[in-house]
PDB file of C-alpha atoms in Angstrom:
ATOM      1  CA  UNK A 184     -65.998  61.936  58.827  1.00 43.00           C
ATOM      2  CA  UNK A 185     -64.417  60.516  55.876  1.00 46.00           C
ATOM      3  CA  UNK A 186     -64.134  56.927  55.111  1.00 46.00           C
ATOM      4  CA  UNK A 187     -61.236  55.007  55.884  1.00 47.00           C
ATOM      5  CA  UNK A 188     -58.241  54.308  53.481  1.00 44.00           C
ATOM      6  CA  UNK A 189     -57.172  51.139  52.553  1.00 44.00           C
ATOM      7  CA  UNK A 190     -53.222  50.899  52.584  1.00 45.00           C
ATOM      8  CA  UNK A 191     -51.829  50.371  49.265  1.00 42.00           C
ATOM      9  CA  UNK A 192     -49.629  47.480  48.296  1.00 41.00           C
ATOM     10  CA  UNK A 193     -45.899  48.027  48.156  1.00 45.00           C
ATOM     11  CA  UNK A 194     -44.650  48.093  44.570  1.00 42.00           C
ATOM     12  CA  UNK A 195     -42.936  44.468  43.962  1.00 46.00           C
ATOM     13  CA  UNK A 196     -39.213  44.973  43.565  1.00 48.00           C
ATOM     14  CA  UNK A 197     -37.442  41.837  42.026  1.00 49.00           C
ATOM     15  CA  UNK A 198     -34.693  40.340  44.819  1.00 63.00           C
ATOM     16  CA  UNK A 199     -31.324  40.702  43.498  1.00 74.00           C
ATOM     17  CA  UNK A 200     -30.738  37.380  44.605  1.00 72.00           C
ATOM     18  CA  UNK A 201     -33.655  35.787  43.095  1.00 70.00           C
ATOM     19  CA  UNK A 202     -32.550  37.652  39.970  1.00 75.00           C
ATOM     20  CA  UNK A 203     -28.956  36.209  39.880  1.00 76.00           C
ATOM     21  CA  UNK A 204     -30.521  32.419  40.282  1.00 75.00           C
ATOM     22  CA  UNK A 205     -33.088  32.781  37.245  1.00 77.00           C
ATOM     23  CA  UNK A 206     -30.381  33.823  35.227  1.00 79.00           C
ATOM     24  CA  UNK A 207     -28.399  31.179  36.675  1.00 78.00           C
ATOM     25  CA  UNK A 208     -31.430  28.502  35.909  1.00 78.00           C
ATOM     26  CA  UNK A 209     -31.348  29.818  32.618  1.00 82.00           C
ATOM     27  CA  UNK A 210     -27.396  29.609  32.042  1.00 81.00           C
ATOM     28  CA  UNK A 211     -27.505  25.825  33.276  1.00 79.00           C
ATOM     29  CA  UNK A 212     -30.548  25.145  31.182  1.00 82.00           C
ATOM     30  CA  UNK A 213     -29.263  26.248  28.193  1.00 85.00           C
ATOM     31  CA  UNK A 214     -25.773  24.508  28.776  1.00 80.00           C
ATOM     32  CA  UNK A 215     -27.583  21.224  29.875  1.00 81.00           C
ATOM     33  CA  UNK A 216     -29.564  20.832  26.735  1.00 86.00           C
ATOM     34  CA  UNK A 217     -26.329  22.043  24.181  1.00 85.00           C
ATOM     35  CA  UNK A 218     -24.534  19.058  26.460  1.00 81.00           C
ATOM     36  CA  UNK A 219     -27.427  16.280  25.594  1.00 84.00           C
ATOM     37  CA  UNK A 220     -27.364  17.524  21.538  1.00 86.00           C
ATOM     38  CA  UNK A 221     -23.325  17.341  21.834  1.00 83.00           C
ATOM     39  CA  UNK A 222     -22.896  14.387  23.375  1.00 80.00           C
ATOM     40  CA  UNK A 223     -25.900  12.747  21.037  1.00 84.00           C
ATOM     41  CA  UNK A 224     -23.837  14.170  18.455  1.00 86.00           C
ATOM     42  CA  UNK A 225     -20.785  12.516  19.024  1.00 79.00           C
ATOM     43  CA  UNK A 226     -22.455   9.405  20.236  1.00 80.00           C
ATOM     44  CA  UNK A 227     -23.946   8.849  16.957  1.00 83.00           C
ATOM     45  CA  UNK A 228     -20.882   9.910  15.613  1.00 81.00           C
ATOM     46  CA  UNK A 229     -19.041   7.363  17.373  1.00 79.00           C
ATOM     47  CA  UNK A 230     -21.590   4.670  16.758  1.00 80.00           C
ATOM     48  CA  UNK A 231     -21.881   4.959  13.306  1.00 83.00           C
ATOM     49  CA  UNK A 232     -17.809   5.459  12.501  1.00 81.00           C
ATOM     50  CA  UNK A 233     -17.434   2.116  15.086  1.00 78.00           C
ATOM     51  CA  UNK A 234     -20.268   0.017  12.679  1.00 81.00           C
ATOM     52  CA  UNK A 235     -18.192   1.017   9.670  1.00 82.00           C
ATOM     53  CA  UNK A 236     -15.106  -0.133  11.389  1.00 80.00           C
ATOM     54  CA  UNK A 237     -16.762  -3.422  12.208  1.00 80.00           C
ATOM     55  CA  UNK A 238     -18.291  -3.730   8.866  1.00 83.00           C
ATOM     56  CA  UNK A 239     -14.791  -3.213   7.230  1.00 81.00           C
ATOM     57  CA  UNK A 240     -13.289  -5.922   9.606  1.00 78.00           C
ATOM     58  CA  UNK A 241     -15.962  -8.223   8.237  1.00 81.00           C
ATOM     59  CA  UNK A 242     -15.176  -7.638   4.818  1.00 84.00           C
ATOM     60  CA  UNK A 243     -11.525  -7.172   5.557  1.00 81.00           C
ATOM     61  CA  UNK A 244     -11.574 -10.795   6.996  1.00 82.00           C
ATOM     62  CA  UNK A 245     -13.100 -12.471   3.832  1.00 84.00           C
ATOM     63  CA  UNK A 246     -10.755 -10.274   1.215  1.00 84.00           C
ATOM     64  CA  UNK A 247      -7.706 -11.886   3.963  1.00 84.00           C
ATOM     65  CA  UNK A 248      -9.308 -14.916   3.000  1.00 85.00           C
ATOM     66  CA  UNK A 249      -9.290 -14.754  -0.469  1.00 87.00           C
ATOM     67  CA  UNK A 250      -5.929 -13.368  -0.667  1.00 86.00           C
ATOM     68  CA  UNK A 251      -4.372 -16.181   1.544  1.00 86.00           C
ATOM     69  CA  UNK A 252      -5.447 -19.024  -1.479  1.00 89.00           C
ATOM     70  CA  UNK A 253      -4.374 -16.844  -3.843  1.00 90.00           C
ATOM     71  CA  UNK A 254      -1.004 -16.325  -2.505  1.00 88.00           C
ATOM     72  CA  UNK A 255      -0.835 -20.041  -1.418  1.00 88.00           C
ATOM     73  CA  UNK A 256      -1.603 -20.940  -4.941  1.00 90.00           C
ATOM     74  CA  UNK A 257       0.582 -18.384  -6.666  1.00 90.00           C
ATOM     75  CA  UNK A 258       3.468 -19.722  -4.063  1.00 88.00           C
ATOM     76  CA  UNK A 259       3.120 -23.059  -5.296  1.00 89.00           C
ATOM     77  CA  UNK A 260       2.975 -21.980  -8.959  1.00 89.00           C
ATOM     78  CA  UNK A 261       6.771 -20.601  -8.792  1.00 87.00           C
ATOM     79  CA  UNK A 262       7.920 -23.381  -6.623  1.00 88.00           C
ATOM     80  CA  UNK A 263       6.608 -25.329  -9.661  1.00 88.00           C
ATOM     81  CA  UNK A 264       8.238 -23.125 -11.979  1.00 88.00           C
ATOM     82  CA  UNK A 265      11.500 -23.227 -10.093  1.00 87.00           C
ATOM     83  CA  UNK A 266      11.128 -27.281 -10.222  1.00 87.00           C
ATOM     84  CA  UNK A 267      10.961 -27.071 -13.899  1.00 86.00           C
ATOM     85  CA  UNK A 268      13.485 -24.755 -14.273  1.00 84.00           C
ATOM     86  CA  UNK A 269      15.670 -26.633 -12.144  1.00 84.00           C
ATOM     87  CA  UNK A 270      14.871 -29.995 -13.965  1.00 85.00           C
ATOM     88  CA  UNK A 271      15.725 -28.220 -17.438  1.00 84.00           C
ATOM     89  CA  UNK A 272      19.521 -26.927 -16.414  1.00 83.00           C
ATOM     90  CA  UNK A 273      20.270 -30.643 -15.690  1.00 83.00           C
ATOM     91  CA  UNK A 274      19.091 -31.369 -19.315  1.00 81.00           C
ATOM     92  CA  UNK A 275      21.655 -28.088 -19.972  1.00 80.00           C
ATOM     93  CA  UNK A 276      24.358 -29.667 -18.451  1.00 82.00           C
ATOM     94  CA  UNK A 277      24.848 -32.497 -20.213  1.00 82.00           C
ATOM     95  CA  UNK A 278      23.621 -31.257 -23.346  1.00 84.00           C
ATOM     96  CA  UNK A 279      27.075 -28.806 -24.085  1.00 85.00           C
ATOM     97  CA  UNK A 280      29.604 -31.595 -23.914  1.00 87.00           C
ATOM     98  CA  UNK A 281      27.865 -33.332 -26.604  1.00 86.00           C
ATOM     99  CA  UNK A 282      27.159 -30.277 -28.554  1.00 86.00           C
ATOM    100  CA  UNK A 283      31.010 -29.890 -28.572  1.00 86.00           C
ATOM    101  CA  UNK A 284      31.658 -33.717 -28.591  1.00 88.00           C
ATOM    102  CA  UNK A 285      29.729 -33.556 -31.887  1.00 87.00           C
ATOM    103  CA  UNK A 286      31.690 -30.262 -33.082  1.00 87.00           C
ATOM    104  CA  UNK A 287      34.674 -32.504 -32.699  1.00 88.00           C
ATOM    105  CA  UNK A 288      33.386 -34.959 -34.827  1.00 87.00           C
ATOM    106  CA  UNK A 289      32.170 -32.771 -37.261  1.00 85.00           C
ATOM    107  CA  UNK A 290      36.072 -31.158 -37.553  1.00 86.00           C
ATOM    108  CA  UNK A 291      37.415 -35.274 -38.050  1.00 87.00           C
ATOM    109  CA  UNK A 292      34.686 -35.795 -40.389  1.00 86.00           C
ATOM    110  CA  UNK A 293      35.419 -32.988 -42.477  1.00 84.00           C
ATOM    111  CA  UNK A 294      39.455 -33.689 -42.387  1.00 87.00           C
ATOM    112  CA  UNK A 295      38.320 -37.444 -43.250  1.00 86.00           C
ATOM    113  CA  UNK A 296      36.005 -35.961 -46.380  1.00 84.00           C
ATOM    114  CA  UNK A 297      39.202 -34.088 -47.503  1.00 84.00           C
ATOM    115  CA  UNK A 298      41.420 -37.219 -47.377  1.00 87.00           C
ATOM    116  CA  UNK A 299      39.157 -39.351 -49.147  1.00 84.00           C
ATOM    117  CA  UNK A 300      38.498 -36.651 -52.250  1.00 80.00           C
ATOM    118  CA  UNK A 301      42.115 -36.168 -51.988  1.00 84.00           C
ATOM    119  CA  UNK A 302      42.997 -40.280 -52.564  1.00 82.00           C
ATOM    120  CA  UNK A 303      40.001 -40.759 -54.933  1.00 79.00           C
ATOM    121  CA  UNK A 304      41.450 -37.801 -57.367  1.00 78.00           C
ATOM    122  CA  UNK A 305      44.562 -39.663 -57.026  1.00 79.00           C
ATOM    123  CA  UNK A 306      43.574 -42.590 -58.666  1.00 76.00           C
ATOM    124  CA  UNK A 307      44.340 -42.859 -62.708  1.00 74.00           C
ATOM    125  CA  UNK A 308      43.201 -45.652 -64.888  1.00 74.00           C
ATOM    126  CA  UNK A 309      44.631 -45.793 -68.283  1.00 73.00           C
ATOM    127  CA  UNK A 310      45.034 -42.108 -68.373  1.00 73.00           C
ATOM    128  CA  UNK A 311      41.782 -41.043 -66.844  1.00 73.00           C
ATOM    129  CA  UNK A 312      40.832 -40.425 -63.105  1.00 72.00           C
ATOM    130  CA  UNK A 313      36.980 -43.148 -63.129  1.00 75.00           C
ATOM    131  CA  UNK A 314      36.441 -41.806 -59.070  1.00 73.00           C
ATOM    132  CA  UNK A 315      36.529 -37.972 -59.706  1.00 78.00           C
ATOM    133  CA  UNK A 316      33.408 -37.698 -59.621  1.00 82.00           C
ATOM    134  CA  UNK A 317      33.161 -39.603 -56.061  1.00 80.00           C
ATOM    135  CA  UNK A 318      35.656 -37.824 -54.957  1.00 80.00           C
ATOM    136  CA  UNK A 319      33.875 -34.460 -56.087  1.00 84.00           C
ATOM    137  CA  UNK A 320      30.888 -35.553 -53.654  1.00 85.00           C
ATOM    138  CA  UNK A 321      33.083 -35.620 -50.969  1.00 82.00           C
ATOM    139  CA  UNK A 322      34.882 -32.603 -51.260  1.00 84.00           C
ATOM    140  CA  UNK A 323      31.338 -31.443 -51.615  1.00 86.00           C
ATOM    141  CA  UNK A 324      30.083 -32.849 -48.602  1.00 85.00           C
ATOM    142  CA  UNK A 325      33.724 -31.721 -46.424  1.00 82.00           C
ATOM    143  CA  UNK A 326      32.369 -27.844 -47.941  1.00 84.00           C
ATOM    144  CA  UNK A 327      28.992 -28.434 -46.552  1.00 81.00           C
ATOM    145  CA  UNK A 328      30.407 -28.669 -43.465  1.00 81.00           C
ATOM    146  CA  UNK A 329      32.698 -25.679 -43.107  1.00 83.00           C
ATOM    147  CA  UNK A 330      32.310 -23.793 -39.756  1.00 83.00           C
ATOM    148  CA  UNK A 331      29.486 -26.186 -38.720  1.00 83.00           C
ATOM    149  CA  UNK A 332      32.043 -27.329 -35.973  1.00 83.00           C
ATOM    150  CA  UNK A 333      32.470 -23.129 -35.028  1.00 86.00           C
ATOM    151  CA  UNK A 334      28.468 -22.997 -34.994  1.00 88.00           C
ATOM    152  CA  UNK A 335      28.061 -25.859 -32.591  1.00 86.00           C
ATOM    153  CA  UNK A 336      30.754 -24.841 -30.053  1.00 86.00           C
ATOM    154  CA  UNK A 337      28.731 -21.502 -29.673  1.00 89.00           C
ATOM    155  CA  UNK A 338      25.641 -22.984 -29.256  1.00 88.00           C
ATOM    156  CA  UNK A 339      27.534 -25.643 -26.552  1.00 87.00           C
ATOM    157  CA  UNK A 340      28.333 -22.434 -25.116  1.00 88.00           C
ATOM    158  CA  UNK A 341      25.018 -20.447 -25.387  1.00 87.00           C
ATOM    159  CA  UNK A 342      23.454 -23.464 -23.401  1.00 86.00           C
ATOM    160  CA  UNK A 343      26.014 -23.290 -20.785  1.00 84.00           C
ATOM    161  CA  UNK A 344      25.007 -19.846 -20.242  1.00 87.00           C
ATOM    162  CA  UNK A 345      21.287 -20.064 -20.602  1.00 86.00           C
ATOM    163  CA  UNK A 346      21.500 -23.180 -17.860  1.00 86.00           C
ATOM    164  CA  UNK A 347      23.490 -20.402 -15.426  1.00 87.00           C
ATOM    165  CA  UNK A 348      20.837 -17.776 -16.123  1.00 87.00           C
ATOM    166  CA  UNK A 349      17.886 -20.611 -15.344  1.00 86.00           C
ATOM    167  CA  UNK A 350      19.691 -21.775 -12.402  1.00 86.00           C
ATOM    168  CA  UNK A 351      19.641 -18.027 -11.329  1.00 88.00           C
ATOM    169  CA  UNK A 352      15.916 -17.614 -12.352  1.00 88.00           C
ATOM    170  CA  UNK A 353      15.126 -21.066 -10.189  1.00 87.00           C
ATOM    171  CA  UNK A 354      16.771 -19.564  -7.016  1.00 87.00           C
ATOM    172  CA  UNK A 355      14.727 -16.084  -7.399  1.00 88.00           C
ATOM    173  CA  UNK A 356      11.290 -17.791  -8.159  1.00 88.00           C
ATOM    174  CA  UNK A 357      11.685 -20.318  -5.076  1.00 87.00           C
ATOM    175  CA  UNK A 358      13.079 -17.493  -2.698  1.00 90.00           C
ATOM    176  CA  UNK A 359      10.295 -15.550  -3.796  1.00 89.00           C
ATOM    177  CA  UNK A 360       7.470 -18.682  -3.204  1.00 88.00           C
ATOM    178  CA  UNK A 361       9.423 -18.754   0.229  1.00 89.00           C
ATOM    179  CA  UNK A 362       8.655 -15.353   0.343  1.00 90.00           C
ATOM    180  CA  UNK A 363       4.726 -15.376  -0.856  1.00 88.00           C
ATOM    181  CA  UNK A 364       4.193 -18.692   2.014  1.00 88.00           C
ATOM    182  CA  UNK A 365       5.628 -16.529   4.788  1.00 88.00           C
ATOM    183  CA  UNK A 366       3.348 -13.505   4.115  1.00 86.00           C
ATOM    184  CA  UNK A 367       0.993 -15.669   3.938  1.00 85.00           C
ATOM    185  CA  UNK A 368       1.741 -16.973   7.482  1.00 85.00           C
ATOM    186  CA  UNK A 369       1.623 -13.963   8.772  1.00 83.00           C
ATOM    187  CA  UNK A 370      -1.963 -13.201   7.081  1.00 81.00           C
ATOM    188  CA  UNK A 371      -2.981 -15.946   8.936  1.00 82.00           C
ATOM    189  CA  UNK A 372      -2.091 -14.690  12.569  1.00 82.00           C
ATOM    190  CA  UNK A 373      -5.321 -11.876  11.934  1.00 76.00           C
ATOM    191  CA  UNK A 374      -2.995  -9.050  13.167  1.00 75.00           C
ATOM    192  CA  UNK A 375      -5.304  -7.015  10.163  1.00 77.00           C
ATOM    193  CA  UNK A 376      -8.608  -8.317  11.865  1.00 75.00           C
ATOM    194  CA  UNK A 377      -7.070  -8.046  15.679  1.00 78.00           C
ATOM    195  CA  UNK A 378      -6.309  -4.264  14.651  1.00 80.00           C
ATOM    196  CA  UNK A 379      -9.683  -3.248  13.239  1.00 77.00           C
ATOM    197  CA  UNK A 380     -11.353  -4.982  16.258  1.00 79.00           C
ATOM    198  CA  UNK A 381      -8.875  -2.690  18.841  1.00 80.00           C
ATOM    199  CA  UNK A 382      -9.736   0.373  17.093  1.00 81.00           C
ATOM    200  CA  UNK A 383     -13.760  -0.359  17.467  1.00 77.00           C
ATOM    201  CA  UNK A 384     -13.066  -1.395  20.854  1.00 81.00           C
ATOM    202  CA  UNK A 385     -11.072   2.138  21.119  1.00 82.00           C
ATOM    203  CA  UNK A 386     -14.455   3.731  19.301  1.00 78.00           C
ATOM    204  CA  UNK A 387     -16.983   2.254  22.171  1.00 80.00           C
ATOM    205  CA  UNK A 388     -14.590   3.388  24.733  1.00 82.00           C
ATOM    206  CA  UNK A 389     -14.412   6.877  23.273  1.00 79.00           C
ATOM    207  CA  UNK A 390     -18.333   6.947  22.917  1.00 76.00           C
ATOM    208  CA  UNK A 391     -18.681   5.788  26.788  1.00 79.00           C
ATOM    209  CA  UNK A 392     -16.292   8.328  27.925  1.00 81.00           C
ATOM    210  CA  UNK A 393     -18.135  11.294  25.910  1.00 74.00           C
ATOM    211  CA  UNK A 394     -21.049  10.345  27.162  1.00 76.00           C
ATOM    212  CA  UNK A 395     -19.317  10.845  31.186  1.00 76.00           C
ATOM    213  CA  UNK A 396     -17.790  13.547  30.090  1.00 78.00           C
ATOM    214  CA  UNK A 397     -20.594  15.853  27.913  1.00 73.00           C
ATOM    215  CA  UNK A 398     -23.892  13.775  28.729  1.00 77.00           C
ATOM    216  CA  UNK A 399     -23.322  14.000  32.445  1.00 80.00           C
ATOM    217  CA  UNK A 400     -22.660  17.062  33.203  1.00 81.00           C
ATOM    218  CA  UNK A 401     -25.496  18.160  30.992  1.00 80.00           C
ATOM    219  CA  UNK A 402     -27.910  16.201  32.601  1.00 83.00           C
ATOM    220  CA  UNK A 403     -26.613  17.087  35.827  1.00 82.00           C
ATOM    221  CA  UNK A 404     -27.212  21.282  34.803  1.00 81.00           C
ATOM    222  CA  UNK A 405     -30.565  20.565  33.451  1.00 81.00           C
ATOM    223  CA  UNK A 406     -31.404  19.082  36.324  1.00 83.00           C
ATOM    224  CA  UNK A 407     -29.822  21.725  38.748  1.00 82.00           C
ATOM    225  CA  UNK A 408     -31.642  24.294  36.513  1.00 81.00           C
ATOM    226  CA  UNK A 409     -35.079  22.940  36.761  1.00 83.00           C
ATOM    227  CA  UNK A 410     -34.752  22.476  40.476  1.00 83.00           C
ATOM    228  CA  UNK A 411     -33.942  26.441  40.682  1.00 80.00           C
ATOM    229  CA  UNK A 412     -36.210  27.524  38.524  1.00 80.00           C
ATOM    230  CA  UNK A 413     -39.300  25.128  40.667  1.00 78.00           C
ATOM    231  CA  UNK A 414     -37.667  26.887  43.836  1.00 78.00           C
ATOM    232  CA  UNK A 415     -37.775  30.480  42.572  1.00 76.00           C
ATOM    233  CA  UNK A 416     -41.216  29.682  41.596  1.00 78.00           C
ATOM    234  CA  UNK A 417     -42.416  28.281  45.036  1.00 76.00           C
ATOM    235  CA  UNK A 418     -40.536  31.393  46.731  1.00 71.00           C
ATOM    236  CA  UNK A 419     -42.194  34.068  44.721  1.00 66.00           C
ATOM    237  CA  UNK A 420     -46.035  32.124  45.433  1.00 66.00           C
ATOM    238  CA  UNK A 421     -45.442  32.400  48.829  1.00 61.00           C
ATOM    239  CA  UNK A 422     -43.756  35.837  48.943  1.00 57.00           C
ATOM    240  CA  UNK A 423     -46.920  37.099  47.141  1.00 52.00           C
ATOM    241  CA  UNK A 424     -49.467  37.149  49.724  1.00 54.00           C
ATOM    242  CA  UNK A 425     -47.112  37.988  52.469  1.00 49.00           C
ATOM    243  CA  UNK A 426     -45.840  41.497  50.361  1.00 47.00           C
ATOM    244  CA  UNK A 427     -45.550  44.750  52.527  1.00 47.00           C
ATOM    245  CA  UNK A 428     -47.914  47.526  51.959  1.00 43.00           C
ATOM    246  CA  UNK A 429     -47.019  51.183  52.626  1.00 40.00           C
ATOM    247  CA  UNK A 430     -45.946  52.822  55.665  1.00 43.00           C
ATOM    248  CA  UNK A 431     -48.854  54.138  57.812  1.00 41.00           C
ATOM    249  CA  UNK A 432     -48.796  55.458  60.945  1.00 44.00           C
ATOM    250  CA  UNK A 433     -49.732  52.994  63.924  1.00 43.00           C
ATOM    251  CA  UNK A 434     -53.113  52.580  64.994  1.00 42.00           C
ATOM    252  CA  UNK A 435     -56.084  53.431  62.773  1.00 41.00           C
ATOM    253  CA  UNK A 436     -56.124  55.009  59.512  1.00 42.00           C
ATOM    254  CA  UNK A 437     -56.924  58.745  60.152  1.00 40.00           C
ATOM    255  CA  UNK A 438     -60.316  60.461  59.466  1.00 38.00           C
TER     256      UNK A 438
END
């Protein structure tokens, strides 16, 4: 007789299925953990572009600061200018009509000068003229003042136009104080800060919703992918000691 034969073990062919779901374990897996380093990407991304933003706000806010005096002061500096401007075309005003009130006087003065030498000449003693030489120093004095009286009606009318032009210059320096207080004003609503603030609100929000939209779905695939892989494992322990063996014919093993 010869001794019985033990029935060998049916080669192990891999389940299609079972195939399929590793790769599937693997595909999820791998997309999980590129989800996490994305979304931690963008995160810190996020998080460090928002701590600028609220760093620049900071400074932002003290520079507003800073600028506010300085444009309060410089306001006040042209209104100041304007005031003295202002205060100097009155001066102008009335300083023209005696410019040419004195222009006038100058043109009688001279005439008077020219009389006077005239009747001094005139007089003779015995033959001789005693006053010429008076009335040389007056005749010298009317010469001295030829074309003053011209000279001072320009400058009477120089002043009248420089007073115009600083009444001009007043209005544009004031408007422009006016001007200076009202951005000012408007510094002082924070619309600057308010704005940096809504965009690193905007930043958190963005962060939160890349985090539901990349970190969730990651985590969601890892954890879909270790649960197959755990089951594929548990399945192919059990299906190990339960494998077929080959064919034989029923009952005993021949002899």
């Amino acid at each position: 007789m010869t001794a019985p034969v033990e029935p060998a073990l049916r080669p192990h062919r891999l389940d299609p299925w079972r195939a399929a779901l590793a790769r599937l374990s693997r595909g999820l897996l791998i997309y999980g953990l590129f989800g996490l380093v994305v979304a931690a990407l963008g995160l810190g991304a996020l998080l460090y572009v928002s701590g600028r933003v609220t760093n620049l706000g900071q400074r932002v806010s003290t520079e507003v600061r800073s600028l506010i005096a300085t444009i309060d002061q410089t306001a006040t500096v042209l209104d100041d200018a304007a005031s003295s401007a202002e205060s100097i075309t009155v001066t102008l005003e009335r300083t023209p009509p005696t410019v040419r009130q004195a222009a006038a006087t100058v043109t009688n003065l001279q005439a008077n000068l020219r009389t006077t030498e005239a009747q001094l000449a005139s007089i003779i003693v015995l033959g001789s003229q005693p006053l010429a030489n008076v009335a040389s120093l007056f005749g010298q004095m009317a010469s001295d003042m030829d074309g003053l009286d011209t000279r001072l009606g320009l400058i009477a009318t120089d002043l009248e136009a420089n007073r115009a032009v600083l009444l001009e210059n007043a209005g544009s320096l004031r408007a422009l104080g006016r001007r200076l207080d009202a951005i000012a004003d408007d510094l002082r609503t924070g619309l600057i800060q308010d704005s940096l603030t809504d965009i690193g609100i905007v930043l958190m929000v963005m962060a939160v919703v890349l985090v539901g939209w990349a970190g969730l779905p990651a985590i969601g695939a890892l954890g879909l992918g270790f649960w197959l892989r755990h089951e594929l494992r548990r399945k192919g322990r059990a299906a190990v000691p339960e494998a077929g063996r080959w064919d034989a014919p029923d009952g005993a093993p021949g002899e």
